[in-house]
C-alpha angles and dihedrals in degrees: 000000000000128000091256092057097255115131143187126216127202099233093201086085097052134065106182096102097057106011142045098256133070097228134040133224088262089061091048092050092048093051097041105253149011125292118286114271115241114268092011121128116288110235130193087252090060090049093047092051092049093046092048094051089048090050092053091048091051092050092052094047095047091048090051090050091052090050092049089053092047094050099041107023086215121164095211131052125206118193134193138157128080095290089058086072087068094103095182091059090044089055091052091051088052090052090055089071090218093133137034091230140359125216119194117193103239093218088049095154128070093300090069090063087080090063092045092051092050093047092046091053094045098047107024104033101030090032097223112166119260113223114178115218125219089230128059109295089188090063094228088304088282091141102127134092122302135195127214127220092266092058091044093051092050090055093046090050091051092053093041088226116165111238145164123230120213135185110255091246092054097046099079093058093048091051092046090052091052092049093049088051089060097257122150111224135198108218118204110169135144127336118351119254121254110228138032098295125085106224103183101293098081101017142132109221135191145160111283094200094073112092094211096046095092096055093038093054092044097048103034102034112018093034092217139114112310093226095069109113123227127224124248121229110205135182106265093229091055105038092105090059091063108021136045097233125142096205141017118283105202095164100047092248103123128074121210133168124257108256119258091244090066098041125103119220113244118243121240089256093051093049089059094056122107138193119352091355088072088075092069094069128103105234106166144000087265096050098160091067099035116098124211092269092048091254126138134190099231132208114192111208125208132184093234095051105030107032111179093020089058091049091053092050091047091052091047090051091049091052100041106018086238116116092190132088134172113260121189132156119279100244145086120251111283094018128096122253109280114264107176131048090246091054089050092050091049093050090047093051095044094053138049095260111144100211141011126211112205104180103296096347125090125202120198117209094220090061097049124099110237117271111236111250095014096122092046089051092055092051092066092071116084108213126207 
């Protein structure tokens, strides 16, 4: 790595250019063994390798940001590309205080190229003027397809699923009550998000105050390793009460630590734990979204940008005095985020979700007839 952020890699150790794996046999020999097999036990060696690679990535990205500031003198940094989804590195760039504000394109990977191509044609080829707006021109990234109540009802009628219809102004309180009661909810509302992050339109949500919520949602709904942390969605006007962030994070692309006032001191026994055992420690009053180093990948939620999702958070805060909820993508491991109402219904029925919001209708799992093959489907996932 050079001072200007450019870097060179010895390609003997990597196989992604010409093969089907990221690393080569030379890499495996250097680091004392092959990659970890899926579902096998996580060792400290696995954690050390992952942490070291992350550390190198952070160093490169921060150095590049410093160089960008040096070359341009700009006050604002815009980031895109797959590495811009590395929210821990983004948080470190923010902490450098090089820029007044950082904007990360929410569809920062290859999918965002579609937006860039359209904007390039519109402004550079067709020469239409570009007039930045003080609000969010990307509309919260809610740029995908949507389904009205008529379309939703037709699907519910075809499945013969029992459901309850609510007025839009009554829905947030009903959802907040379910969350406060410990229910895990699939939320399907409005246009789908563009990009890899669920932002409240195709989300699974839960109460972050419950210590067992993280492992329950991972094992029973996402069918993935129980150590994986979930992201907190927080009311934009209250994010500084819970997280040490220096700017808003509307697209869940900045990491900041949970504030000291919400942390819980570790016991002597917990301080002696190592490796995967560190997960089984209570670290804050929102444990389901607090990682082992007290960090959290934050989404700040505003009324202007997020609409119904904001109203749900507001109602949950009014009921519980907690302006934070868990927000994870509405899908099962290995499958894409749900797009259509039928995909949402299938995911709801094949998992242990308690309720499903389809626009202004709510389905409760306890009222649903069993879906044929659901139990057999769950058995295919090996849980840790």
